[in-house]
Coordinates of C-alpha atoms in Angstrom, one line a residue:
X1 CA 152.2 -131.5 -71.6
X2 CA 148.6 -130.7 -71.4
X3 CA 146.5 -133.5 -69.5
X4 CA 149.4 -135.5 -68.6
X5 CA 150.6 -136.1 -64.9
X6 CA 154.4 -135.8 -64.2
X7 CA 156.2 -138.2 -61.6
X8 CA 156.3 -137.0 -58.5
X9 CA 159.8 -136.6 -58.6
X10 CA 159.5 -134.5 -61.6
X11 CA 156.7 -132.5 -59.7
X12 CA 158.7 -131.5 -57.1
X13 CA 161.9 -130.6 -59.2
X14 CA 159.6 -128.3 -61.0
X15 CA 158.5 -126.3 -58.2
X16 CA 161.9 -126.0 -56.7
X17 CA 163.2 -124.8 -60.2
X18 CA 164.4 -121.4 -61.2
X19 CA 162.1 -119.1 -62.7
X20 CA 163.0 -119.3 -66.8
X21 CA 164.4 -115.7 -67.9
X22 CA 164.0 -114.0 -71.2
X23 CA 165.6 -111.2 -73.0
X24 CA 163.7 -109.3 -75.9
X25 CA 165.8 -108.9 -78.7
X26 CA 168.6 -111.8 -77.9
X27 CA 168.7 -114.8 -79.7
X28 CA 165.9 -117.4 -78.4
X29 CA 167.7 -120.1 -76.4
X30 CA 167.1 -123.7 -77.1
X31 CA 165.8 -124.8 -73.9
X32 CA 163.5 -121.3 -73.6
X33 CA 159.6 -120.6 -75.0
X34 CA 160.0 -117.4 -73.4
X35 CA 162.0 -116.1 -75.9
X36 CA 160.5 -112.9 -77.9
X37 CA 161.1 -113.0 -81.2
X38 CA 164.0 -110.8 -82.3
X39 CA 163.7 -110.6 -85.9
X40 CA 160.2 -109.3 -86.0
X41 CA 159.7 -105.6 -87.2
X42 CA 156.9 -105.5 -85.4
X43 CA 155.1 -108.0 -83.1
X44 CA 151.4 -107.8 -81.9
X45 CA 148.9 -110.0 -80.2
X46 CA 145.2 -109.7 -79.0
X47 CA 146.7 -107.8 -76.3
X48 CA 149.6 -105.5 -77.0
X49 CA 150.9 -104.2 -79.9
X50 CA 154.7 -103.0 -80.0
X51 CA 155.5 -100.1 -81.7
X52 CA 159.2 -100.0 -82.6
X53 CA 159.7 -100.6 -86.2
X54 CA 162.4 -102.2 -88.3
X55 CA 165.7 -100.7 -88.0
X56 CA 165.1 -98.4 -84.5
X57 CA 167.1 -99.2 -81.8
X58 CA 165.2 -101.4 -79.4
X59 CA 166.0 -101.5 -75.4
X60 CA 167.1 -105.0 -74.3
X61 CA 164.5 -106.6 -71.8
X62 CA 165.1 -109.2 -69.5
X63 CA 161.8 -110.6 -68.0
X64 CA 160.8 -113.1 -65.0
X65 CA 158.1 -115.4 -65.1
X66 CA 157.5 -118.7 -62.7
X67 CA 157.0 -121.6 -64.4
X68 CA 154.2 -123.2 -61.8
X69 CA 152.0 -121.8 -59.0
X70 CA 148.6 -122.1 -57.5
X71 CA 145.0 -121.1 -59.2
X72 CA 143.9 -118.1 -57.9
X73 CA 147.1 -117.1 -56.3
X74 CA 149.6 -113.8 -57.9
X75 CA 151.9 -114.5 -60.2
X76 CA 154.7 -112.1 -60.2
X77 CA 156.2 -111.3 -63.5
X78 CA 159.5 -109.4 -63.3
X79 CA 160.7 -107.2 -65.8
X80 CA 164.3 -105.5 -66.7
X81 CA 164.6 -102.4 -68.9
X82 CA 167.7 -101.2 -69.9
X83 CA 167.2 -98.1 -72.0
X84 CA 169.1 -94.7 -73.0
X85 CA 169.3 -91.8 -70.2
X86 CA 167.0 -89.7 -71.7
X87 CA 164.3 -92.5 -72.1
X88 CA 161.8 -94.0 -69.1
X89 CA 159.5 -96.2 -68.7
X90 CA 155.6 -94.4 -68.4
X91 CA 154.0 -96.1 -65.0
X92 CA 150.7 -95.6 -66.9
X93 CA 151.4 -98.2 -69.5
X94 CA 152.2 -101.0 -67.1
X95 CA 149.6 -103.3 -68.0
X96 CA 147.2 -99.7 -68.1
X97 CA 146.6 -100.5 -72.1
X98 CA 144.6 -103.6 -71.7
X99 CA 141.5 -102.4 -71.7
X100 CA 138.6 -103.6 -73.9
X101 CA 139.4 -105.9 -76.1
X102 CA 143.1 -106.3 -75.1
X103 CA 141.3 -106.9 -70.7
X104 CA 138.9 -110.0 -72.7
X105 CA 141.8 -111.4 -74.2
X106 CA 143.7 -111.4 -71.2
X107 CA 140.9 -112.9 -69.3
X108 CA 140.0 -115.6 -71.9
X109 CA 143.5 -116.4 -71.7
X110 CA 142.8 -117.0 -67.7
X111 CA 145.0 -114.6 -66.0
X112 CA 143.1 -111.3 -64.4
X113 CA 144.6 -107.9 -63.0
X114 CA 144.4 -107.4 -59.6
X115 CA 143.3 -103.7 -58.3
X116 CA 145.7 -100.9 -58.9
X117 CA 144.6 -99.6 -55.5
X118 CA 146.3 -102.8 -53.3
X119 CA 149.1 -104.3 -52.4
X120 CA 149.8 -105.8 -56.0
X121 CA 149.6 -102.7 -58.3
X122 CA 152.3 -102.6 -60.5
X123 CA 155.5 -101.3 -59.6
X124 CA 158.6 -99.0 -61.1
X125 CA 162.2 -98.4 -60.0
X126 CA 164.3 -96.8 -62.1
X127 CA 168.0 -96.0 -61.9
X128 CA 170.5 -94.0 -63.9
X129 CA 174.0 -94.8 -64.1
X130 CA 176.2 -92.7 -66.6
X131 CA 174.5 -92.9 -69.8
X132 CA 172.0 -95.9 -69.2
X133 CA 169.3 -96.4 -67.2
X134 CA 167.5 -99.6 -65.7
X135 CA 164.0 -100.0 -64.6
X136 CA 162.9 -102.7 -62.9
X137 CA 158.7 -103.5 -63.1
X138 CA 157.0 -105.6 -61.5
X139 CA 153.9 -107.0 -62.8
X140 CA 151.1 -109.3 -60.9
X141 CA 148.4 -111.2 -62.2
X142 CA 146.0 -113.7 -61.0
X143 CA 145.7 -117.3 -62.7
X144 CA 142.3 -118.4 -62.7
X145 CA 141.8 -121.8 -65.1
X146 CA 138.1 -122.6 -66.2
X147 CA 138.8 -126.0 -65.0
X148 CA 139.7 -127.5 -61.9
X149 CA 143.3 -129.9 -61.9
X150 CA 146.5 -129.5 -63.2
X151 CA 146.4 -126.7 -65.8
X152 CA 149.2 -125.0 -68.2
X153 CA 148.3 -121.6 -69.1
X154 CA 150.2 -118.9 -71.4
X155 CA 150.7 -115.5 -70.2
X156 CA 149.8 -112.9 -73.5
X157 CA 152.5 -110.1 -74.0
X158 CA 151.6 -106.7 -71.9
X159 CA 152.4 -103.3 -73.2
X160 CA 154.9 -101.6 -71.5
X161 CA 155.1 -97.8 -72.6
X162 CA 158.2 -96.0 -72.9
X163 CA 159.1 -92.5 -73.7
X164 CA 161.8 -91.8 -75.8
X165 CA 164.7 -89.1 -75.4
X166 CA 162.9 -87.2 -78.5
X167 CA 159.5 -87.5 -76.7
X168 CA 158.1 -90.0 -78.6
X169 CA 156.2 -92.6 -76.7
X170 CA 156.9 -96.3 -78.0
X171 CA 155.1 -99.4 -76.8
X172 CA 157.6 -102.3 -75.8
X173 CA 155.4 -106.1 -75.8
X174 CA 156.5 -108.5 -73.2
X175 CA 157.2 -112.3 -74.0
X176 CA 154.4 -114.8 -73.7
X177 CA 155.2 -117.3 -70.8
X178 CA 153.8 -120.3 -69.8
X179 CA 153.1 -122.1 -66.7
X180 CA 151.7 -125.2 -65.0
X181 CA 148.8 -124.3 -62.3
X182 CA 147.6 -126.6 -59.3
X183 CA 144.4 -126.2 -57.3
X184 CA 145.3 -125.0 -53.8
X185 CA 144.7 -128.2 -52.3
X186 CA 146.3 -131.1 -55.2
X187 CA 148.5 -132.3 -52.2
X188 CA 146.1 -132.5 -49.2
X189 CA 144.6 -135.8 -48.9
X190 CA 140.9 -135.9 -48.1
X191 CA 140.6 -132.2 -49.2
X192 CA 137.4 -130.7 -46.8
X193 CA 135.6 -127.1 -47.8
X194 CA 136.5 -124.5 -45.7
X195 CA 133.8 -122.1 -44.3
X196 CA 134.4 -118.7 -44.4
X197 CA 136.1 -116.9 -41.5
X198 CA 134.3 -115.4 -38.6
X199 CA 134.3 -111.3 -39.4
X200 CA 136.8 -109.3 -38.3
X201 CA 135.3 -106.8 -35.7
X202 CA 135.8 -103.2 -37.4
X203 CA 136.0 -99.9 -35.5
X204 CA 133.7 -97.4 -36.9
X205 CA 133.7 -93.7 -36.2
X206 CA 130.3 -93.0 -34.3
X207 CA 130.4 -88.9 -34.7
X208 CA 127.4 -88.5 -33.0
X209 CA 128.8 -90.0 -30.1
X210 CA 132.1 -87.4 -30.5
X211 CA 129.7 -85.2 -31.1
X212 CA 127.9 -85.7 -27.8
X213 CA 130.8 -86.6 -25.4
X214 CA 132.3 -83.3 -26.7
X215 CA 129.4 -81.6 -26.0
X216 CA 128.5 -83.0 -22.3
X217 CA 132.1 -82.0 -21.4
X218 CA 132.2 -78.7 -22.6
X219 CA 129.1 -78.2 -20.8
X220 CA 130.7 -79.6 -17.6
X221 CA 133.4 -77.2 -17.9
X222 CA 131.2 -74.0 -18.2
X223 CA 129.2 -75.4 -15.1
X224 CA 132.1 -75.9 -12.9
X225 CA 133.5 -72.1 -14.2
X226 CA 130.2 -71.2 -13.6
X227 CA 129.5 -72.8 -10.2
X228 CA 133.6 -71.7 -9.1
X229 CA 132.5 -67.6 -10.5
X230 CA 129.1 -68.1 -8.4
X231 CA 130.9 -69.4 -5.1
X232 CA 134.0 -66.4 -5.7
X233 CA 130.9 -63.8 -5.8
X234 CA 129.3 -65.4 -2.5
X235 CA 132.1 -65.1 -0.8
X236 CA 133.0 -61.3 -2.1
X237 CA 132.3 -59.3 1.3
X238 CA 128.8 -57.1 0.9
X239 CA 128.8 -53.7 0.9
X240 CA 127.3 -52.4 3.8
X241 CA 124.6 -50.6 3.2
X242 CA 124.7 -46.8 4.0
X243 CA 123.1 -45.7 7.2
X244 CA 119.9 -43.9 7.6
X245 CA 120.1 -40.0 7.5
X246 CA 120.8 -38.8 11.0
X247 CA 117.6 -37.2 12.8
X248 CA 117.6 -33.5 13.5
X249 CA 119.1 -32.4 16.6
X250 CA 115.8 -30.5 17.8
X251 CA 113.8 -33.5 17.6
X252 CA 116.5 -35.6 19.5
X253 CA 116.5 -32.7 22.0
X254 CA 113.0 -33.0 22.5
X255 CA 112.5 -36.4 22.8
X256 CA 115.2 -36.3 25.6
X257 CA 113.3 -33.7 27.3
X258 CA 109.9 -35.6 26.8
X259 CA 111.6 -38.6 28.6
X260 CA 113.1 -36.5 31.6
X261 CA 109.5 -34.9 31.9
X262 CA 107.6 -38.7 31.7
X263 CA 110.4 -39.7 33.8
X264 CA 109.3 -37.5 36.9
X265 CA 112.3 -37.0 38.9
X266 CA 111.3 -33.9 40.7
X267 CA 108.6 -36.0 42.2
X268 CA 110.9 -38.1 43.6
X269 CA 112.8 -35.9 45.1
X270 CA 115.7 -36.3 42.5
X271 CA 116.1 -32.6 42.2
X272 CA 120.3 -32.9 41.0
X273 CA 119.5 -35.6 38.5
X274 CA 116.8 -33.7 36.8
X275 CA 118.4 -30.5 36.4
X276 CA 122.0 -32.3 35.5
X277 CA 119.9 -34.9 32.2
X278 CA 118.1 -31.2 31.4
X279 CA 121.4 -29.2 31.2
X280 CA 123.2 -32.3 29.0
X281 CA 120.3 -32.6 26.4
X282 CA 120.2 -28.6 26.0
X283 CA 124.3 -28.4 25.8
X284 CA 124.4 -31.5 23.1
X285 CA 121.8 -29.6 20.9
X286 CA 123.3 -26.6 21.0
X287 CA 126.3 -28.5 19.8
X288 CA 125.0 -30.3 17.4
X289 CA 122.9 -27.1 15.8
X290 CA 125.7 -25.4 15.8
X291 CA 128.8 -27.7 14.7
X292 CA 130.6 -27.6 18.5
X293 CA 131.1 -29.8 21.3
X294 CA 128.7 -28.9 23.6
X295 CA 129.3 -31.5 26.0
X296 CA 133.1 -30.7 26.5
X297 CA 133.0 -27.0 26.1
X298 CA 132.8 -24.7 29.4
X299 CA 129.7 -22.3 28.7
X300 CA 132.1 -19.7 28.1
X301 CA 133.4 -21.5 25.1
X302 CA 130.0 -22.6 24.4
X303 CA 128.5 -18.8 24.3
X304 CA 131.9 -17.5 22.2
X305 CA 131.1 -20.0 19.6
X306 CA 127.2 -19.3 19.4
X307 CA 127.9 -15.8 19.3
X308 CA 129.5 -15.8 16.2
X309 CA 126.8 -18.2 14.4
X310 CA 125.1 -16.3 11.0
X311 CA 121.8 -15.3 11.9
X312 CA 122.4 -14.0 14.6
X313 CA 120.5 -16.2 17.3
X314 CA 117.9 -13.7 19.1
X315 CA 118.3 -15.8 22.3
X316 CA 121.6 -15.9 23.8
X317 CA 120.5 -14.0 26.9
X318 CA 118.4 -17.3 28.3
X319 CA 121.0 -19.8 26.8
X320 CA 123.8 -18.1 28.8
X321 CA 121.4 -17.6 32.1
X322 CA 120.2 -21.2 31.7
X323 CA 123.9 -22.6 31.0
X324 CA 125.1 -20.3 34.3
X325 CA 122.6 -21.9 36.5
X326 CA 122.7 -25.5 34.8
X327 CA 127.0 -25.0 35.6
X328 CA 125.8 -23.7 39.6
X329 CA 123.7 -27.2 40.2
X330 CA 126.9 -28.9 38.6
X331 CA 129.7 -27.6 39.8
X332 CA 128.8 -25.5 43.0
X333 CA 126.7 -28.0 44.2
X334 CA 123.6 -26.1 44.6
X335 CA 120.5 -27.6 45.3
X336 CA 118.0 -26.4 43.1
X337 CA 114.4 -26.3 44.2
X338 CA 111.1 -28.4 42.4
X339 CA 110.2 -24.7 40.9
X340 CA 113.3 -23.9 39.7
X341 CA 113.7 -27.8 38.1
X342 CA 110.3 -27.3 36.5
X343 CA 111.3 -24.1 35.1
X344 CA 114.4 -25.3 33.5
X345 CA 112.7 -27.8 31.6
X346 CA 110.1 -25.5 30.6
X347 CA 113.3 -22.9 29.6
X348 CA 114.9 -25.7 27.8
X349 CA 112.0 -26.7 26.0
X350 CA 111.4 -23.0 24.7
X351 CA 115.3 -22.7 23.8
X352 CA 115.4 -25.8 21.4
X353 CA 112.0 -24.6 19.5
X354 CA 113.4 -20.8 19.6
X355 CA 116.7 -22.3 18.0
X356 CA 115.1 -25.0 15.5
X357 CA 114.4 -23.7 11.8
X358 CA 111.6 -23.0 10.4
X359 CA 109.5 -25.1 7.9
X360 CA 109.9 -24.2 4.4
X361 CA 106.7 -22.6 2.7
X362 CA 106.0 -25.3 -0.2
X363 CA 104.6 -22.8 -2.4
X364 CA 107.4 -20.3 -2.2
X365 CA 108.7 -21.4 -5.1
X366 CA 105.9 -21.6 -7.2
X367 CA 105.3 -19.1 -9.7
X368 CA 102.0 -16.4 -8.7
X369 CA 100.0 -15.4 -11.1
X370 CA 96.5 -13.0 -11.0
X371 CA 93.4 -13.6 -10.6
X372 CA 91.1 -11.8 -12.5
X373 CA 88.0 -9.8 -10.7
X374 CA 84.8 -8.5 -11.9
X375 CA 83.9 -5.0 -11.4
X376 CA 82.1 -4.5 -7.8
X377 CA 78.5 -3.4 -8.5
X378 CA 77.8 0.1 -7.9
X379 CA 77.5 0.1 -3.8
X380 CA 79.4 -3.4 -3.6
X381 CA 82.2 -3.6 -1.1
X382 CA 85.6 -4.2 -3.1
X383 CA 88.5 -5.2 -0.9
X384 CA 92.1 -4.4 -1.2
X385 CA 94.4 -6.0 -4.2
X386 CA 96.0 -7.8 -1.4
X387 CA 93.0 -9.7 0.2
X388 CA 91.7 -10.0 -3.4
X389 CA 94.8 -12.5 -4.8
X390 CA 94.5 -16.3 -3.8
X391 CA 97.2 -18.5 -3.6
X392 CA 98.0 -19.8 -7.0

């Protein structure tokens, strides 16, 4: 059939037929070149070589092969195993044993293995029912003639290992098959080249862009925890800060009187006024000195309370005179005279700096040590040990 075009009628016929099957180890059918040879103890070829002698017990196979297709397209060859239940078909010895010499034959012969890693690696499915199993394989190679046309090539037998029940691993050879390739384009008239296809566009993972975008957010995130935490402590009330220490009650007592004395009431004629401010600064000392009300407090309240104060104060006789005649200009209304008001701030006065304490000594503390002196000089004044120490 080699180099000899079939009707056109017979063309199409062929490529609507049936795929041809053969069984391995049946008798070869007449009308079949698929047939393996059954008689054979063993059968080799360039690229597999079966290993089940004469007189073992040899699966039956039932293979698949399409008798036309297109150059450079898969052919699928199926293949039927139908072995014992303790025997299966290896998925490493589909078509894994051609390699070296048995991969050159199989390309000289013009049929090539696709990848293992696509869509047309080999493929097993076994089942087991009762005592026999059946796995199905399924086989694709690529037909790729040398020359362009009409072309018939033979498929070489591939190895297809099996492991026995025993664990003895056999090699089974598939039948050689045969088929009749056209060129993609034998029936389009006026056949024009085709230019490659514009490339796909292809997403590519740009990490440090992830990288970045989580980065910018997380720092967004601690900014706006950052900015909410400094807005929360903003508004937090303050805490008011302590008042100053309050001023001793002498030197607010004085002051008072300094500004009733620069005030000059007396001189004009406001005798009531300046005894009344004169008698209210001296009771709200007094109180305050001494931890009473003074300006609520009758003087007899005033002089129960002072009377029991630790020191004893050496001047209650001119606080109570001072608060008996400060209580006759307020209550009696008496009329005191320009002497008598200048006298009552001058008593006043000498009450608050009788009453106030005294400074501490800032060397009181301090430790006091000797001073070493010479010996006077025969007819030297020496002075007493007390005149002689210094302060330390």
């Amino acid at each position: 059939m080699r180099g000899r075009r079939l009707p056109a009628l017979g063309v199409a016929a062929a490529l609507v037929a049936p795929p041809a099957l053969a069984v391995i180890g049946a008798a070869p059918a007449p009308s079949s070149s698929a047939a393996a040879p059954a008689d054979d103890a063993e059968s080799s070829s360039a690229t597999c070589k079966e290993t089940f002698l004469a007189g073992s017990e040899r699966p039956k196979v039932t293979e698949s092969f399409p008798d036309r297709g297109k150059s450079g397209y898969a052919l699928v060859l199926d293949v039927t195993v139908l072995h014992g239940k303790g025997e299966s078909i290896l998925p490493s010895g589909i078509g894994s044993e051609t390699g070296g010499e048995a991969a050159r034959a199989l390309e000289s012969a013009g049929f090539f293995l696709p990848s293992g890693k696509g869509a047309s690696a080999p493929k097993l499915e076994t089942k087991v029912d009762g005592n026999q199993g059946r796995s199905h394989l399924t086989i694709s190679v690529v037909a790729l003639p040398k020359k362009p046309g009409r072309t018939e090539l033979t498929l070489p037998p591939l190895p297809i290992a099996m492991a026995r029940a025993s664990g003895e691993v056999r090699t089974l050879c598939t039948a050689p098959h045969t088929v009749i390739l056209e060129d993609p384009i034998a029936n389009t008239p006026d056949p024009k080249p085709k230019y490659n296809p514009k490339p796909i566009r292809q997403l590519e993972e740009w990490t440090a862009a992830k990288y970045a975008t989580f980065g910018a957010a997380g720092a967004a995130v601690i900014a706006v925890l950052l900015a909410w935490l400094l807005a929360f402590l903003r508004r937090r009330p303050k805490p008011v800060p302590p008042p100053p220490p309050p001023r001793p009650p002498w030197e607010v007592a004085l002051e008072e009187l300094f500004d009733v004395r620069v005030a000059q009431l007396v001189e004009q004629g406001r005798f009531a006024e300046h005894f009344d401010r004169v008698s209210d600064a001296v009771r709200r000392y007094l109180g305050s000195r001494y931890g009473f009300d003074g300006l609520e407090t009758t003087t007899r309240e005033a002089m129960h309370a002072l009377r029991k104060v630790t020191p004893f104060i050496g001047s209650l006789q001119d606080i109570d005179s001072f608060l008996q005649n400060a209580d006759l200009v307020k209550f009696a209304k008496l009329t005191p005279t320009e002497p008598e008001c200048h006298s009552a701030l001058g008593s006043a006065e000498d009450i608050v700096r009788r009453t106030m304490p005294l400074p501490a000594d800032p060397f009181a503390n301090l430790p006091k040590r000797e001073v070493p002196v010479a010996p006077a000089a025969p007819g030297e004044y020496t002075p007493p040990p007390d005149e002689r120490g210094g302060r330390p």
